[in-house]
Coordinates of C-alpha atoms and ligand atoms in Angstrom, one line a residue:
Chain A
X131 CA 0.0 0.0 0.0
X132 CA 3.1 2.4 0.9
X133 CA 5.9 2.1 -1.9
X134 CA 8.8 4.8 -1.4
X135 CA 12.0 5.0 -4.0
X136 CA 14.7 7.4 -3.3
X137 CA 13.7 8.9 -0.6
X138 CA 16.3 12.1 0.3
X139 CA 16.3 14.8 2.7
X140 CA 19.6 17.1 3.8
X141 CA 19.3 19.7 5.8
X142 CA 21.7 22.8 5.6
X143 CA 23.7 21.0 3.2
X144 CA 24.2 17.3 5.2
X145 CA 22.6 14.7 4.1
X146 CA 20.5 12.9 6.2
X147 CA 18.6 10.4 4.0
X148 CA 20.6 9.3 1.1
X149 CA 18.2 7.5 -1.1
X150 CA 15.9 5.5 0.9
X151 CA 13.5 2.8 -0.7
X152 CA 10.0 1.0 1.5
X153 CA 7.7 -1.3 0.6
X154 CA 5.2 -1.4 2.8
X155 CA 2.0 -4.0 2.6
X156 CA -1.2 -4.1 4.1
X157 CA -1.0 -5.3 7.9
X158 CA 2.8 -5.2 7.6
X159 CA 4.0 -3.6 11.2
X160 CA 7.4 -2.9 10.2
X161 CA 10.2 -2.2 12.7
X162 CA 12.9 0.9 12.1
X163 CA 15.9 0.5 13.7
X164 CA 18.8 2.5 14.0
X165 CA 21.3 4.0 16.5
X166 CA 20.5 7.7 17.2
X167 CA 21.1 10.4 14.6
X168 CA 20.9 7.7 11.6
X169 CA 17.8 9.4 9.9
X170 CA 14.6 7.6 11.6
X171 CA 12.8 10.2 13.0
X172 CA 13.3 12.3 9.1
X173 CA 12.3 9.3 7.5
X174 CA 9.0 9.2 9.1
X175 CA 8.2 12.7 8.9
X176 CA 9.4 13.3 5.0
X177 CA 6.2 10.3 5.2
X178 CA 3.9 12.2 6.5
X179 CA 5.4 15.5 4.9
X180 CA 6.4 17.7 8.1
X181 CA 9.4 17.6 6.7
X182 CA 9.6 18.5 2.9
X183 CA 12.0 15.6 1.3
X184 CA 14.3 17.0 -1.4
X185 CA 13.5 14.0 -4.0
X186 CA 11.9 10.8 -4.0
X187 CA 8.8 9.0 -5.3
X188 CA 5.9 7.5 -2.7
X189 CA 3.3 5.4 -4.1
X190 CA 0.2 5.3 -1.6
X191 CA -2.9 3.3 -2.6
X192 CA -1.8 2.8 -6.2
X193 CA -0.9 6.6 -6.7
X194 CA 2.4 7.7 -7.5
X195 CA 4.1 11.5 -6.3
X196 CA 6.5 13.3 -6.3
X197 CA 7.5 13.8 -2.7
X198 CA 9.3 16.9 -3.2
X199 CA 6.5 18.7 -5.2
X200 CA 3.3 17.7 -3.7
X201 CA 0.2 20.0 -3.5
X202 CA -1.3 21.2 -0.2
X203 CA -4.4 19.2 -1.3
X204 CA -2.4 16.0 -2.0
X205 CA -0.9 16.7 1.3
X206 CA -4.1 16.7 2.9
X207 CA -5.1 13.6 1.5
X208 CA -2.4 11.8 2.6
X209 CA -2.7 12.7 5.8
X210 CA -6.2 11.7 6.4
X211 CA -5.1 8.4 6.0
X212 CA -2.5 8.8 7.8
X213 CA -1.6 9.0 11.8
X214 CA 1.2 10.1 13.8
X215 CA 2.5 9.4 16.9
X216 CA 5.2 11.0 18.1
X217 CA 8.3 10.4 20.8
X218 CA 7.1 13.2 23.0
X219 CA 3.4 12.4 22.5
X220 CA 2.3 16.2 22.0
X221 CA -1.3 15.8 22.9
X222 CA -3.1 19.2 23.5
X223 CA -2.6 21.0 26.3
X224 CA -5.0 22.7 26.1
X225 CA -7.7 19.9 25.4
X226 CA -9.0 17.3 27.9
X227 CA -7.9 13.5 26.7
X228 CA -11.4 13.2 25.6
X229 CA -11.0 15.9 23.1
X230 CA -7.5 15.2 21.9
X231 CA -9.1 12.2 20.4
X232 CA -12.4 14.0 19.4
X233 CA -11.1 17.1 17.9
X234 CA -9.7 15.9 14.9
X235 CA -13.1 14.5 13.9
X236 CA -14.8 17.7 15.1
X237 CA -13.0 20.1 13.0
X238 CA -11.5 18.7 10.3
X239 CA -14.4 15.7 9.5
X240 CA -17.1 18.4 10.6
X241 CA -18.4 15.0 12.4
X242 CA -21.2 15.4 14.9
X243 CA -20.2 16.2 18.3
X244 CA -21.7 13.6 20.0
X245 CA -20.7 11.4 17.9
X246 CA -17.1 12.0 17.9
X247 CA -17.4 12.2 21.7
X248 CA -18.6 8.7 21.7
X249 CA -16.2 7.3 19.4
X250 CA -13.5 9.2 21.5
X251 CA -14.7 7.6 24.6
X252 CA -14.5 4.0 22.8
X253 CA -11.0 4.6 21.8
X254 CA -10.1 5.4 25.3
X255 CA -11.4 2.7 26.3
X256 CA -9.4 0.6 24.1
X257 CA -6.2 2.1 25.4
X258 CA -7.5 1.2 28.9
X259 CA -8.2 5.0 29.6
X260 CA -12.2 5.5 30.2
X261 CA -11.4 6.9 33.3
X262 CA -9.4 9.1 32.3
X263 CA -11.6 11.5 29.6
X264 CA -12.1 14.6 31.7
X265 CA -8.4 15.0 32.5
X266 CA -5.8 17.2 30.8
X267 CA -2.5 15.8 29.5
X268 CA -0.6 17.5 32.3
X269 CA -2.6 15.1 34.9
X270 CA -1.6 12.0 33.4
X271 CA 1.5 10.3 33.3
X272 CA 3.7 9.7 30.1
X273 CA 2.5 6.2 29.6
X274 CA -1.2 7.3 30.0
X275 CA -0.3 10.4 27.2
X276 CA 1.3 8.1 24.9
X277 CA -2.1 5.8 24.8
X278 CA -3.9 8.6 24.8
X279 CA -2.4 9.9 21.5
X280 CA -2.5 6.4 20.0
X281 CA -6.4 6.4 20.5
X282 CA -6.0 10.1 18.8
X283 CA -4.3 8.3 16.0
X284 CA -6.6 5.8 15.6
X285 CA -9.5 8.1 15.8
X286 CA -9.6 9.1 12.2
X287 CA -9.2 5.5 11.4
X288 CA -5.7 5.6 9.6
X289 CA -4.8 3.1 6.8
X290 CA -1.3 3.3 8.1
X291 CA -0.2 4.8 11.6
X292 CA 3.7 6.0 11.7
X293 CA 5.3 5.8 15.4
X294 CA 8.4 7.6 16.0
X295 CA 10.2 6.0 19.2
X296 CA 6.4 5.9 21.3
X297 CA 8.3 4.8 24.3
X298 CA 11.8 6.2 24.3
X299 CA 10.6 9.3 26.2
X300 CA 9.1 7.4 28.8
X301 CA 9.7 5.7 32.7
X302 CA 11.4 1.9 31.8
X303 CA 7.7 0.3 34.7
X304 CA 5.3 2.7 31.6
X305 CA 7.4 1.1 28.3
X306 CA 4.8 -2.2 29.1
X307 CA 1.5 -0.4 29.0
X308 CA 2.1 1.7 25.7
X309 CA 4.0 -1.5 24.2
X310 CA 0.9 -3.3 25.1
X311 CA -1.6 -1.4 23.2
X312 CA 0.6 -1.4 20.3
X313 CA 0.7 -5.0 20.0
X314 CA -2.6 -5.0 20.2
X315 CA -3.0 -2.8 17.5
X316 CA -0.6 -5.0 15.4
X317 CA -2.9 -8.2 16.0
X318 CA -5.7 -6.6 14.4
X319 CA -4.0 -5.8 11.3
X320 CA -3.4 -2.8 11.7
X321 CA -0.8 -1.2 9.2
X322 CA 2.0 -0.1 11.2
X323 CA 5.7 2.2 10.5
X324 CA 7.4 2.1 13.9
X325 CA 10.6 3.7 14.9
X326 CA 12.0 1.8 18.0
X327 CA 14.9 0.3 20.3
X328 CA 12.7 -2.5 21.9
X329 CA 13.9 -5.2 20.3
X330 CA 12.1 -7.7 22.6
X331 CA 8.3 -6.0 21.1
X332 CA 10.1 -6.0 17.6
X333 CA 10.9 -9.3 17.4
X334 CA 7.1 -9.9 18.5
X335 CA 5.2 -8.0 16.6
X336 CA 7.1 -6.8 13.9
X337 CA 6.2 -8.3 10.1
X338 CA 9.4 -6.5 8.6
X339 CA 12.1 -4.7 9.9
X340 CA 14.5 -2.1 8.4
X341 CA 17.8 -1.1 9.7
X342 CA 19.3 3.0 8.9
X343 CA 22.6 4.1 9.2
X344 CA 23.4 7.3 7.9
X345 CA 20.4 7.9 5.6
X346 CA 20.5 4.7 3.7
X347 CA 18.9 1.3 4.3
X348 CA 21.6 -1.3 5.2
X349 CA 18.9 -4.0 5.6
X350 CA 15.7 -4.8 5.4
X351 CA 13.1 -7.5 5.1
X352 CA 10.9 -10.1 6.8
X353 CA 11.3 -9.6 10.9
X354 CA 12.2 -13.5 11.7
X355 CA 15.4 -13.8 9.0
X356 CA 16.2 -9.7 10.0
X357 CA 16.6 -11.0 13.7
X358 CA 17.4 -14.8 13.7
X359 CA 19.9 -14.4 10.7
X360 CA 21.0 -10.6 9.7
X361 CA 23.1 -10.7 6.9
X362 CA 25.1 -7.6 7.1
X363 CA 27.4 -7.1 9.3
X364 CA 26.6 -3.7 10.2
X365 CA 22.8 -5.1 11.3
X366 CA 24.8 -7.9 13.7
X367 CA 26.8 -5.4 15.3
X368 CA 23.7 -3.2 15.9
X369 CA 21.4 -6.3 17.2
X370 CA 24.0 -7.5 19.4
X371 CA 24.9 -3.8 21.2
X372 CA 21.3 -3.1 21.6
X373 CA 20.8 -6.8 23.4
X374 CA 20.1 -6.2 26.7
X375 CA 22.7 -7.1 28.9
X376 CA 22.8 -9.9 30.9
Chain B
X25 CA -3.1 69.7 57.3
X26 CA -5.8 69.2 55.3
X27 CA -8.3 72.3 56.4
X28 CA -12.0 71.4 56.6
X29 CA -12.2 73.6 53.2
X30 CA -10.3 71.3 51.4
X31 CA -12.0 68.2 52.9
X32 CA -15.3 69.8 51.7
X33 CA -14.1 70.6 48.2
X34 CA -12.0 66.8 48.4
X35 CA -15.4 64.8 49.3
X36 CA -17.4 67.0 46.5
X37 CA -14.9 66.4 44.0
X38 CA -14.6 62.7 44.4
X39 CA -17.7 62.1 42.6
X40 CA -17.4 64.5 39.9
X41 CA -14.1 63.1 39.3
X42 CA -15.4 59.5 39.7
X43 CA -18.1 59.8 37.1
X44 CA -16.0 60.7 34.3
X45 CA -14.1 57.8 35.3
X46 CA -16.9 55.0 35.3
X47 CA -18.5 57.2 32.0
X48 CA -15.2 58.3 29.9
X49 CA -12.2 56.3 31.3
X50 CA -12.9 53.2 31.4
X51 CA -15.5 52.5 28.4
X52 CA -12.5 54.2 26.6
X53 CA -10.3 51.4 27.9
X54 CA -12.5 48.8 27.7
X55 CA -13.1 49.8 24.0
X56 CA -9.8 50.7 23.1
X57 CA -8.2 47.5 24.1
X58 CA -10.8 45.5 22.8
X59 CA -9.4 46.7 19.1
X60 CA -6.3 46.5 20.6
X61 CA -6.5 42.8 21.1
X62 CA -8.1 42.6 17.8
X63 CA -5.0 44.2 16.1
X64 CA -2.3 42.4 18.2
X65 CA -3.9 39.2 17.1
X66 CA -4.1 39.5 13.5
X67 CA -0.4 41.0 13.7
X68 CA 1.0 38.5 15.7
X69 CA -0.3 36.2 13.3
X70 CA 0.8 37.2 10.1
X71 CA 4.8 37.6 11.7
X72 CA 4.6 34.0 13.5
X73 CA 2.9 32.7 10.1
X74 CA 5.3 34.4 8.1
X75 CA 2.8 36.1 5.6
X76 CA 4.2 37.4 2.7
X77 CA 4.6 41.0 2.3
X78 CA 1.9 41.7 5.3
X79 CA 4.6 40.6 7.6
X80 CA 6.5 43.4 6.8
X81 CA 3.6 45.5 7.2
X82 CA 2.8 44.6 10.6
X83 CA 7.1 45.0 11.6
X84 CA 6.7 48.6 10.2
X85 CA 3.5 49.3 12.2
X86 CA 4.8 47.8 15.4
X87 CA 8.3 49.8 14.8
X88 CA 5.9 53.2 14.2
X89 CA 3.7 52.7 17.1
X90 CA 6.0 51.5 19.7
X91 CA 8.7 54.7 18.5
X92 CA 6.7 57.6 18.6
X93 CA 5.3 58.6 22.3
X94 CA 1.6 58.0 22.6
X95 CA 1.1 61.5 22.9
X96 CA 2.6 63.4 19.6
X97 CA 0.5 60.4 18.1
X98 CA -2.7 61.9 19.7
X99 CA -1.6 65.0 18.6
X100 CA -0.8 63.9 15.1
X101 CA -4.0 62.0 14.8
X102 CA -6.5 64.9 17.1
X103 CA -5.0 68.3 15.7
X104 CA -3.0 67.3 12.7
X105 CA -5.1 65.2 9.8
X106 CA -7.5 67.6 10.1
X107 CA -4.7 69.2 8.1
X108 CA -5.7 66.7 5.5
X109 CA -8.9 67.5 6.0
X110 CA -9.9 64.3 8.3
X111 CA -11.7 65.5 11.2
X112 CA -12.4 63.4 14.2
X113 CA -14.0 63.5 17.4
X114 CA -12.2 63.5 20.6
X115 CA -13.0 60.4 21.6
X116 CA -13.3 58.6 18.5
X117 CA -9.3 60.1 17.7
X118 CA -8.7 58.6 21.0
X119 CA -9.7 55.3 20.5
X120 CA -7.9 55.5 17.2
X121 CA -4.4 56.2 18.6
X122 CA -4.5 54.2 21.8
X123 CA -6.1 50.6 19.5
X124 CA -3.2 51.1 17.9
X125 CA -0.4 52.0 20.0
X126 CA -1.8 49.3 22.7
X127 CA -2.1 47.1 19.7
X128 CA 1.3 47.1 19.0
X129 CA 2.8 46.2 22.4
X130 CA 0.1 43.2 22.9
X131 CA 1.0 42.0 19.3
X132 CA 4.8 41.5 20.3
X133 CA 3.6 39.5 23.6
X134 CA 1.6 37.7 21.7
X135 CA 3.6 36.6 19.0
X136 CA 6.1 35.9 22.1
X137 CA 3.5 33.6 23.4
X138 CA 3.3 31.8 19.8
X139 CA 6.4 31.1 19.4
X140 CA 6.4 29.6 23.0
X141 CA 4.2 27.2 22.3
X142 CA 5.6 23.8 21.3
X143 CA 5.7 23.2 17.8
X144 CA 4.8 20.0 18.3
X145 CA 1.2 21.3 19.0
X146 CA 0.9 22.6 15.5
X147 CA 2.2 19.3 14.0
X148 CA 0.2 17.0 16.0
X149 CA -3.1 18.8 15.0
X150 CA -1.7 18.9 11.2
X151 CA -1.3 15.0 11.7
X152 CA -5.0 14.6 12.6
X153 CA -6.0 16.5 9.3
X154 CA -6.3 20.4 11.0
X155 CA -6.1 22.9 8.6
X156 CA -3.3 25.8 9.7
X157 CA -5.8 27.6 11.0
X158 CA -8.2 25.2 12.2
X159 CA -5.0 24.0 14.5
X160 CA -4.4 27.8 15.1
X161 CA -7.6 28.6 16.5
X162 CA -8.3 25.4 18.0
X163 CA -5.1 24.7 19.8
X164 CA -2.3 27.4 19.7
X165 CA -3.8 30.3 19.9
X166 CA -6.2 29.3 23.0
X167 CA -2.2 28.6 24.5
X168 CA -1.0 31.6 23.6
X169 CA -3.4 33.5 25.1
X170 CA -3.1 32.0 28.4
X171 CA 1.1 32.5 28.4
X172 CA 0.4 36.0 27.3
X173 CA -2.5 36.8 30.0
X174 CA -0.5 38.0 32.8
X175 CA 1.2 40.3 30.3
X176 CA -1.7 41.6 28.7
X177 CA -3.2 42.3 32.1
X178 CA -0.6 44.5 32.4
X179 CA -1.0 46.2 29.2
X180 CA -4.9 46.7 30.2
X181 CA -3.5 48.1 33.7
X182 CA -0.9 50.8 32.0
X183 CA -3.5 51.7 29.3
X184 CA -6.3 52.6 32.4
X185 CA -3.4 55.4 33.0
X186 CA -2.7 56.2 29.9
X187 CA -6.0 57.3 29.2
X188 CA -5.3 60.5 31.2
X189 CA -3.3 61.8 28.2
X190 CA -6.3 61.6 26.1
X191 CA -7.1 64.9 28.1
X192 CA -4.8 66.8 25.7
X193 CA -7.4 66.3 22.4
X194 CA -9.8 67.7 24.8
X195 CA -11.4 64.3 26.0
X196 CA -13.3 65.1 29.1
X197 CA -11.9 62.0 31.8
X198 CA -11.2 61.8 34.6
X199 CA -8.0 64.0 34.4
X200 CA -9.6 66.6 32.1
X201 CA -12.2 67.0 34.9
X202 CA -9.7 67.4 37.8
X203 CA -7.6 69.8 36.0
X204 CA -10.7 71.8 35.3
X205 CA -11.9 71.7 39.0
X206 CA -8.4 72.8 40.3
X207 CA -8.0 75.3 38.0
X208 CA -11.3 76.6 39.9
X209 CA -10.5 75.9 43.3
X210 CA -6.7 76.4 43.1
X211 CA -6.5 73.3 45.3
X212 CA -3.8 71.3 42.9
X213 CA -2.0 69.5 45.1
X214 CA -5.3 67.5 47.1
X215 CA -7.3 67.1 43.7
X216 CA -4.4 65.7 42.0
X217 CA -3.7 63.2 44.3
X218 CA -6.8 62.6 44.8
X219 CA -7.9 61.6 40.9
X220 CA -3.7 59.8 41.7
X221 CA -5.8 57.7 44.4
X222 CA -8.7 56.9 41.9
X223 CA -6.6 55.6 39.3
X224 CA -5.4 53.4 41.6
X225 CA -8.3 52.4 42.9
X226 CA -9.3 51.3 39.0
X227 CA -5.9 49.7 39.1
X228 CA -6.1 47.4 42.1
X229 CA -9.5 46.3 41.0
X230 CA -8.3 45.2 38.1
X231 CA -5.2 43.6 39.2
X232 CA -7.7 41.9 41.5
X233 CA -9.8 41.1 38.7
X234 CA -6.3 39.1 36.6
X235 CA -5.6 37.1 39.9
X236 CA -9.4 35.6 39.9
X237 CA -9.5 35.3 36.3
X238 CA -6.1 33.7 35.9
X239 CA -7.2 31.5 39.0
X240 CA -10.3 30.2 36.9
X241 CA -8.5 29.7 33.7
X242 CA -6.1 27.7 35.1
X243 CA -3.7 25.9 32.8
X244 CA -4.9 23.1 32.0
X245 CA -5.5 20.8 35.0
X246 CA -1.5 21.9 35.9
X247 CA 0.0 23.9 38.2
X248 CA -1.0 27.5 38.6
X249 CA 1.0 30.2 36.5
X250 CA 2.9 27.0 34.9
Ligands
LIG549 N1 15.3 20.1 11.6 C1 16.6 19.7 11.5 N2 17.6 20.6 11.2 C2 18.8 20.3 11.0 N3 19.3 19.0 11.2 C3 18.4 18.1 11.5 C4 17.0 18.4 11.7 N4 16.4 17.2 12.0 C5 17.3 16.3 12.1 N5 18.5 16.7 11.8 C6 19.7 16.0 11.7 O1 19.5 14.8 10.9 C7 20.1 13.7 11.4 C8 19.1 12.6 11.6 O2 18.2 13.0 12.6 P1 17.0 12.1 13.0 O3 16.2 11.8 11.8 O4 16.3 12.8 14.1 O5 17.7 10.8 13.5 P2 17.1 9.6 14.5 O6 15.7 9.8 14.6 O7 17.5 8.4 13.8 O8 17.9 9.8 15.8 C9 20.8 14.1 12.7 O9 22.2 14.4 12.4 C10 20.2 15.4 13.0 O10 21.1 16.3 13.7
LIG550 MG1 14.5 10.1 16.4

């Protein structure tokens, strides 16, 4: 469904993605891996366009751009099937949990009220957080943001949902919880683009798996042969550093 | 000592000075900085949005307004465009120069307060299919607003002062008023700190007022003043 070829991004000058290809299919959950500063976190957003990428070609749904010259109203298309979650969750502030997951349906689907509210209240329920609909972000801990912006993501009901690193900003006892939900979200088939260091929830849940360095894919394909058997031997170094020690 | 003359002529005064006050002053305030927010706004906006062209604009207004003292702009606006044949009203001319004068010190807080809120705000609501401005209204500005209350307050607070000046295009406050009754009397120094005491009683009422409003906005479920 998601097809990228020569994906590239610099910024003042440095290159930060040299050239990346993805294939991704329907109910893939692929795993990006990486050590810090190779390009992950650019990769997704040149996806989801907050970043502008310098060249490259996506594909989504059969459709073919250019990445570097897309119209606002391509743009906008793209993102409404699209979802983000981010490292540092950014819900609203200024919104309770209940309307970080409504208000995108509000304004931009002009859905009813009520009805948004009740789908918002059945997402947070899904994410284990009914109790939790009248509070503001600042009352609620990191994990109980994270799965509060996941039911925001799903809320528009995304055909692919991109997470960048959902649990690297948070406590080691809150990684579970938010790793939890996402599994979840990976049994149902959902379509999945996630940027992480848990190995232990990649190996598990992850269809495919794609290791950066530098800008540039060193490996990628099907989770079990990525994990069991990498083949390059920048991938085993990375695997075996990132092992938990002990 | 204050003789029982002056106490007389003090107690009498007090609500001729006060009525201009409730009647002139502040509906000129209120009024005033209710364009004033208007303008701010708008010109905040088009700087933190980077408009084309109007961005410029709104730095050359800003630069205008916040350089020239708020009284040769009276001046300029009361007793010179009729030059120009534009003739205004006292108060009218007043609420003119202060809107914009006011307008251009709230626009720099705000557009401080902008660019103080996470960016992340604007992407997040971009990522769940906002518009700009949908995300602007919705979710940035309402944050804005609330870092840039306690500073606006204070704009509010100085421009309930300010007001006084408008006596020099012949706008009959609360200063105009005392001024005219000492001239009478000759009692300067007790009427003048007397409509002194007034303003701050507006002041204090008002500063009152910010506490219990910023206590009831709150921020969010946080902290207080966070
Ligand atoms: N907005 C930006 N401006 C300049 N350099 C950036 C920007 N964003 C990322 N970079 C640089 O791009 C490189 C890759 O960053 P990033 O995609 O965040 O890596 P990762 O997410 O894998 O840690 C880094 O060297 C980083 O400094
Ligand atoms: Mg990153």
């Amino acid at each position: 469904m998601l097809e990228v070829r020569g994906l590239r991004k610099s910024f003042d000058g440095q290159e930060v993605l040299r050239g990346v290809d993805l294939r991704v299919n329907r109910g893939d959950v692929v795993a990006i891996l990486g050590s810090s500063g190779s390009g992950k976190t650019t990769l997704l957003r040149c996806l989801n366009f907050l970043e502008r990428s310098d060249g490259g070609e996506m594909r989504f749904d059969g459709t073919w751009f250019q990445m570097a010259r897309m119209s606002k109203q391509d743009i906008a298309q793209l993102r409404a099937k699209t979802a983000f979650v981010f490292q540092d969750y950014n819900l609203f502030r200024n919104k309770t949990a209940l309307q970080n997951v409504a208000l995108g349906l509000t304004v931009a689907r002009r859905m009813p009220k009520r009805e948004a509210q009740a789908l918002g209240r059945q997402l947070l329920a899904k994410v284990g957080l009914a109790d939790r609909a009248e509070h503001y972000p600042s009352q609620l801990s990191g994990g109980q943001q994270q799965r509060v912006a996941i039911a925001r993501a799903l809320a528009t009901n995304p055909e692919i949902l991109y997470f960048d690193e959902p649990t690297s900003a948070l406590d080691p006892e809150r990684t579970g919880e938010v790793l939890a939900v996402m599994r979840e979200l990976a049994e149902e088939g959902r379509t999945m683009l996630v940027v992480t260091h848990e190995l232990g929830f990649a190996r598990q849940a992850a269809s495919q798996a794609i290791f950066l360095e530098g800008g540039e894919v060193v490996e990628a394909g099907p989770a079990r042969a990525f994990f069991d058997h990498p083949q390059q031997g920048r991938t085993q170094a990375f695997l075996r550093g990132i092992q938990p020690v002990g | 000592m204050i003789s029982e003359r002056l106490l007389g002529i003090l107690l009498e005064s007090f609500w001729q000075i006060l009525l201009p006050g409730l009647a002139v002053t502040i509906p000129l305030t209120a009024v005033s900085f209710f364009f004033a927010m208007v303008i701010a706004v708008l010109t905040a906006m088009v700087q933190f949005a980077k408009v084309p062209v109007l961005r410029h604009v709104a730095r050359f207004y800003i630069w205008v307004a916040r350089g020239t003292p708020l009284l040769v702009q009276l001046f300029v606006v009361f007793y010179g465009l009729p030059d120009l044949g534009i003739l205004l009203e006292p108060i009218p001319a007043a609420i003119i120069v202060f809107s914009l004068n006011e307008g251009a010190y709230c626009a720099e807080t705000v557009r401080a307060a902008l660019e103080a809120v996470p960016p992340g705000q604007m992407e997040a609501g971009r990522c769940v299919g906002m518009s700009y401005l949908q995300v602007m209204r919705c979710v940035v500005l309402p944050q804005a607003m609330r870092i840039a209350f306690p500073s606006l307050s204070n704009s509010l607070i100085a421009m309930v002062k300010d007001t006084s000046l408008a006596s020099n295009i012949t706008v009959t406050e609360m200063f105009m008023e005392t001024r005219r009754i000492a001239s009478a009397n000759t009692e300067f120094l007790g009427l003048y700190i007397e409509v002194g005491l007034i303003y701050l009683l507006f002041c204090t009422v008002l500063t009152k007022l910010q506490r219990v409003v910023e206590r009831r906005l709150g921020s969010y479920g946080g902290p207080a003043g966070r």
